[in-house]
């Protein structure tokens, strides 16, 4: 058994409560999915911002109905948490990209240049964190953004967002996964799950509030610096192929195809680099 983990929930509560009145943070030994549990609580009347961290998830969920597997990981070998808060952006487009950018920046402040041997934490449109360099491309983590409309006490509809983040902290088996698993220990062996949470949670709240105020447009250039698909041949799940050319001000992926540049915004479409 490894050293006991010290979760910074009290410190996070102190830091975040002034920005998010009524905020609470909770550590769960095991839950089906922190996103599902946040949604359940919101439907049951939860009316204040909430951070749920789980040591284990038995039915972790990913985008497009996929599963997020971390139940086989040893305690602390993965970080799984969700943050639920009311948000009123003018547009929701690009939110998962803004979250991914925030997380990538906190995990690796100064990434090595593309092509350098060291691992580089990059963003894979629209919701994955990948590691590139030092071996085949591998998935470091993923983001699941969900929204819910709930009636506020004044009977006006308030939209809540639940941002779920899963990160591999220590090496894990890639069996059954769509691509090899990477982990935070590749970036720095001193990472553990509580440290990662501590690095991410507060800036994540700031990023969400900035997104509410300004949307995704100001993040186009910073996203480009960590775009893991830019300049690569990609294939969309609807069969189209082309060269990835970054993202637009609404977070849509721009792909140059034989028929011209298309903008991929649909949450139903997935995209993969084509091995050349
Ligand atoms: C993906 O890879 O498509 C996204 C994975 C998101 C996983 C996280 S783990 C915490 C939160 N709870 C879930 O069930 N999913 C997210």
Coordinates of C-alpha atoms and ligand atoms in Angstrom, one line a residue:
X1 CA 0.0 0.0 0.0
X2 CA 1.3 3.5 -0.9
X3 CA 1.6 6.5 1.4
X4 CA -1.7 8.0 2.6
X5 CA -3.0 10.7 0.3
X6 CA -3.7 14.2 1.8
X7 CA -6.5 15.8 -0.1
X8 CA -6.5 19.7 0.0
X9 CA -10.3 20.0 0.3
X10 CA -10.3 22.3 3.3
X11 CA -7.7 24.6 1.6
X12 CA -9.7 24.6 -1.6
X13 CA -12.9 25.4 0.2
X14 CA -11.2 28.4 1.9
X15 CA -9.8 29.6 -1.5
X16 CA -13.0 29.1 -3.5
X17 CA -15.9 29.9 -1.1
X18 CA -15.3 33.7 -1.5
X19 CA -15.7 33.3 -5.3
X20 CA -18.4 30.7 -5.2
X21 CA -20.8 31.5 -2.3
X22 CA -22.1 28.3 -0.6
X23 CA -19.4 26.2 -2.2
X24 CA -18.7 22.7 -0.7
X25 CA -16.1 20.1 -1.5
X26 CA -16.5 16.4 -0.8
X27 CA -14.3 13.3 -1.1
X28 CA -16.1 10.0 -2.0
X29 CA -14.6 6.6 -1.5
X30 CA -16.5 5.2 -4.4
X31 CA -19.2 6.4 -6.7
X32 CA -20.5 5.3 -10.2
X33 CA -19.4 8.6 -11.7
X34 CA -18.7 12.0 -10.2
X35 CA -20.6 13.7 -13.1
X36 CA -23.6 11.4 -12.6
X37 CA -23.6 12.1 -8.9
X38 CA -23.4 15.9 -9.4
X39 CA -26.4 15.6 -11.8
X40 CA -28.3 13.5 -9.3
X41 CA -27.7 16.1 -6.5
X42 CA -28.7 19.0 -8.8
X43 CA -31.9 17.3 -9.6
X44 CA -32.5 16.6 -5.9
X45 CA -32.2 20.3 -5.1
X46 CA -28.5 21.0 -4.7
X47 CA -28.4 24.7 -5.2
X48 CA -24.8 25.6 -4.3
X49 CA -21.5 25.0 -6.2
X50 CA -20.0 21.6 -5.5
X51 CA -16.7 19.8 -6.0
X52 CA -16.9 16.0 -5.9
X53 CA -13.7 14.0 -5.9
X54 CA -13.8 10.2 -6.0
X55 CA -11.2 7.7 -5.0
X56 CA -12.9 5.2 -7.3
X57 CA -15.5 5.4 -10.0
X58 CA -17.4 2.2 -11.0
X59 CA -19.1 3.7 -14.1
X60 CA -17.0 6.6 -15.2
X61 CA -18.3 8.2 -18.4
X62 CA -16.6 9.8 -21.4
X63 CA -17.9 11.8 -24.4
X64 CA -20.2 10.1 -26.9
X65 CA -21.4 7.6 -24.4
X66 CA -18.0 6.0 -24.0
X67 CA -16.8 4.8 -20.7
X68 CA -13.9 6.2 -18.7
X69 CA -12.1 3.4 -17.0
X70 CA -10.3 4.0 -13.8
X71 CA -11.8 1.4 -11.4
X72 CA -8.9 -1.0 -12.1
X73 CA -6.4 1.7 -11.0
X74 CA -4.9 1.6 -7.5
X75 CA -6.2 4.3 -5.1
X76 CA -4.5 7.6 -6.1
X77 CA -3.4 6.2 -9.5
X78 CA -6.0 8.4 -11.2
X79 CA -7.6 11.7 -10.4
X80 CA -11.4 11.8 -11.0
X81 CA -13.5 14.8 -10.0
X82 CA -16.3 17.0 -11.1
X83 CA -17.1 20.6 -10.4
X84 CA -20.8 21.8 -10.6
X85 CA -21.6 25.5 -10.7
X86 CA -24.2 27.8 -12.3
X87 CA -22.9 29.6 -15.4
X88 CA -24.4 32.0 -17.9
X89 CA -22.1 32.4 -20.9
X90 CA -23.5 34.0 -24.0
X91 CA -22.5 30.8 -25.9
X92 CA -21.4 27.4 -24.6
X93 CA -19.2 26.7 -27.6
X94 CA -15.6 25.9 -26.8
X95 CA -16.2 25.3 -23.1
X96 CA -14.5 21.9 -23.1
X97 CA -11.5 23.4 -25.0
X98 CA -11.2 26.2 -22.4
X99 CA -11.2 23.6 -19.6
X100 CA -8.6 21.4 -21.4
X101 CA -6.4 24.4 -21.9
X102 CA -6.6 25.4 -18.3
X103 CA -5.7 21.8 -17.2
X104 CA -2.9 21.4 -19.7
X105 CA -1.3 24.8 -18.6
X106 CA -1.5 23.8 -14.9
X107 CA 0.0 20.3 -15.6
X108 CA 2.9 21.6 -17.8
X109 CA 3.5 25.3 -17.6
X110 CA 6.3 25.3 -20.3
X111 CA 5.9 22.4 -22.7
X112 CA 8.9 21.3 -24.7
X113 CA 8.7 22.4 -28.4
X114 CA 6.9 20.1 -30.8
X115 CA 9.3 17.3 -31.9
X116 CA 11.5 17.6 -28.8
X117 CA 12.0 14.2 -27.1
X118 CA 10.4 15.0 -23.8
X119 CA 6.6 14.4 -23.3
X120 CA 4.4 17.3 -24.2
X121 CA 0.9 17.7 -22.8
X122 CA -1.3 18.6 -25.7
X123 CA -5.0 19.1 -26.4
X124 CA -6.8 16.8 -28.7
X125 CA -10.0 18.5 -29.9
X126 CA -12.5 18.6 -28.3
X127 CA -12.0 17.1 -24.9
X128 CA -8.8 15.0 -24.6
X129 CA -5.4 15.6 -23.1
X130 CA -2.7 13.6 -24.8
X131 CA 1.0 13.2 -24.3
X132 CA 3.2 13.4 -27.3
X133 CA 7.0 12.7 -27.5
X134 CA 9.0 9.9 -25.9
X135 CA 7.0 7.1 -27.5
X136 CA 3.6 6.7 -29.2
X137 CA 0.9 9.2 -28.6
X138 CA -1.0 8.4 -25.4
X139 CA -4.1 9.6 -23.6
X140 CA -3.3 11.4 -20.3
X141 CA -6.9 12.3 -19.5
X142 CA -10.3 13.5 -20.6
X143 CA -13.0 16.1 -19.9
X144 CA -16.7 15.6 -19.8
X145 CA -18.8 18.8 -19.8
X146 CA -22.5 18.5 -19.2
X147 CA -25.2 21.1 -18.6
X148 CA -28.5 21.0 -16.8
X149 CA -31.3 23.6 -16.6
X150 CA -32.8 23.8 -13.1
X151 CA -35.4 26.1 -11.6
X152 CA -33.8 28.6 -9.2
X153 CA -35.7 29.5 -6.0
X154 CA -37.1 32.6 -7.8
X155 CA -38.5 30.2 -10.4
X156 CA -36.2 31.4 -13.1
X157 CA -34.2 28.8 -15.0
X158 CA -30.5 28.6 -14.1
X159 CA -28.2 26.6 -16.2
X160 CA -25.6 24.6 -14.4
X161 CA -22.5 23.1 -15.8
X162 CA -20.8 20.0 -14.5
X163 CA -17.2 19.7 -15.5
X164 CA -15.7 16.3 -15.0
X165 CA -12.0 15.7 -15.3
X166 CA -10.2 12.3 -15.3
X167 CA -6.4 12.1 -15.3
X168 CA -4.1 9.1 -15.2
X169 CA -1.6 9.9 -12.4
X170 CA 0.5 6.6 -12.3
X171 CA 1.2 4.1 -15.1
X172 CA -1.8 1.8 -15.8
X173 CA -2.6 -1.0 -18.2
X174 CA -3.8 0.1 -21.6
X175 CA -5.8 -3.1 -22.1
X176 CA -9.2 -2.4 -23.6
X177 CA -8.4 1.2 -24.3
X178 CA -8.7 2.9 -27.7
X179 CA -5.2 4.2 -27.4
X180 CA -2.2 3.7 -25.0
X181 CA -2.5 5.4 -21.6
X182 CA -0.1 8.1 -20.6
X183 CA 0.2 9.4 -17.0
X184 CA 1.3 12.4 -15.0
X185 CA 4.4 10.6 -13.7
X186 CA 5.8 10.9 -17.2
X187 CA 5.8 14.7 -16.7
X188 CA 7.0 14.5 -13.2
X189 CA 7.2 11.4 -10.9
X190 CA 6.4 13.6 -7.9
X191 CA 2.8 14.2 -9.1
X192 CA 0.1 12.5 -7.0
X193 CA -3.7 12.9 -7.3
X194 CA -4.2 15.5 -4.5
X195 CA -1.3 17.6 -5.8
X196 CA -2.9 17.6 -9.3
X197 CA -6.3 18.5 -7.8
X198 CA -4.6 21.3 -5.9
X199 CA -3.0 22.7 -9.1
X200 CA -6.1 22.5 -11.2
X201 CA -9.2 23.3 -9.1
X202 CA -8.8 27.0 -8.3
X203 CA -7.6 27.9 -11.8
X204 CA -10.4 25.9 -13.2
X205 CA -13.0 28.0 -11.4
X206 CA -11.2 31.2 -12.7
X207 CA -11.2 29.7 -16.2
X208 CA -14.9 29.0 -16.0
X209 CA -15.7 32.5 -14.8
X210 CA -13.5 34.0 -17.5
X211 CA -15.3 31.8 -20.1
X212 CA -18.6 33.1 -18.8
X213 CA -17.5 36.7 -19.3
X214 CA -15.5 36.4 -22.5
X215 CA -16.3 33.1 -24.2
X216 CA -13.7 31.0 -26.1
X217 CA -12.4 33.7 -28.6
X218 CA -9.5 35.0 -26.4
X219 CA -8.2 31.5 -26.1
X220 CA -7.8 30.7 -29.8
X221 CA -4.0 31.6 -29.8
X222 CA -3.2 29.9 -26.5
X223 CA -5.0 26.8 -27.7
X224 CA -3.0 26.8 -30.9
X225 CA 0.2 26.6 -28.8
X226 CA -1.0 23.3 -27.4
X227 CA -3.1 21.9 -30.3
X228 CA -2.1 18.3 -30.7
X229 CA -3.8 18.0 -34.1
X230 CA -2.7 21.2 -35.9
X231 CA -1.1 20.5 -39.3
X232 CA -2.0 16.8 -39.2
X233 CA -4.1 14.8 -41.5
X234 CA -7.3 13.8 -39.6
X235 CA -10.3 11.6 -40.3
X236 CA -13.7 12.5 -39.0
X237 CA -16.2 9.8 -37.8
X238 CA -18.4 10.7 -40.8
X239 CA -15.6 9.6 -43.1
X240 CA -14.3 13.1 -44.2
X241 CA -10.6 13.7 -44.2
X242 CA -8.4 16.7 -44.3
X243 CA -5.6 18.8 -42.7
X244 CA -6.4 20.1 -39.2
X245 CA -5.9 23.9 -39.2
X246 CA -6.7 24.8 -35.6
X247 CA -9.9 26.1 -34.1
X248 CA -12.1 29.1 -34.7
X249 CA -13.3 31.7 -32.2
X250 CA -16.2 29.4 -31.3
X251 CA -14.0 26.4 -30.7
X252 CA -15.0 24.7 -34.0
X253 CA -12.2 22.5 -35.5
X254 CA -11.1 23.8 -38.9
X255 CA -10.3 21.1 -41.4
X256 CA -9.0 21.7 -44.9
X257 CA -10.6 19.0 -47.1
X258 CA -10.5 18.5 -50.9
X259 CA -13.9 20.4 -50.9
X260 CA -12.6 23.4 -48.9
X261 CA -12.3 24.3 -45.3
X262 CA -15.0 22.8 -43.1
X263 CA -15.8 23.7 -39.5
X264 CA -16.5 20.8 -37.2
X265 CA -18.6 21.9 -34.2
X266 CA -20.9 19.0 -33.7
X267 CA -20.5 17.2 -30.4
X268 CA -21.5 14.0 -32.2
X269 CA -18.4 13.9 -34.5
X270 CA -15.2 12.5 -33.4
X271 CA -11.8 13.0 -35.0
X272 CA -8.6 11.0 -35.2
X273 CA -5.2 11.7 -36.7
X274 CA -4.5 9.5 -39.7
X275 CA -1.2 7.6 -39.3
X276 CA 1.1 8.6 -42.2
Ligands
LIG1 C1 -13.5 11.3 -22.3 O1 -12.4 10.7 -22.3 O2 -14.3 11.3 -23.2 C2 -13.8 12.1 -21.1 C3 -13.5 11.4 -19.8 C4 -13.9 12.1 -18.6 C5 -13.8 11.3 -17.3 C6 -14.1 12.1 -16.1 S1 -13.6 11.3 -14.6 C7 -14.5 12.4 -13.6 C8 -15.8 12.6 -14.4 N1 -16.8 11.6 -14.1 C9 -17.1 10.8 -15.1 O3 -17.9 9.9 -15.2 N2 -16.4 11.3 -16.2 C10 -15.6 12.4 -15.9

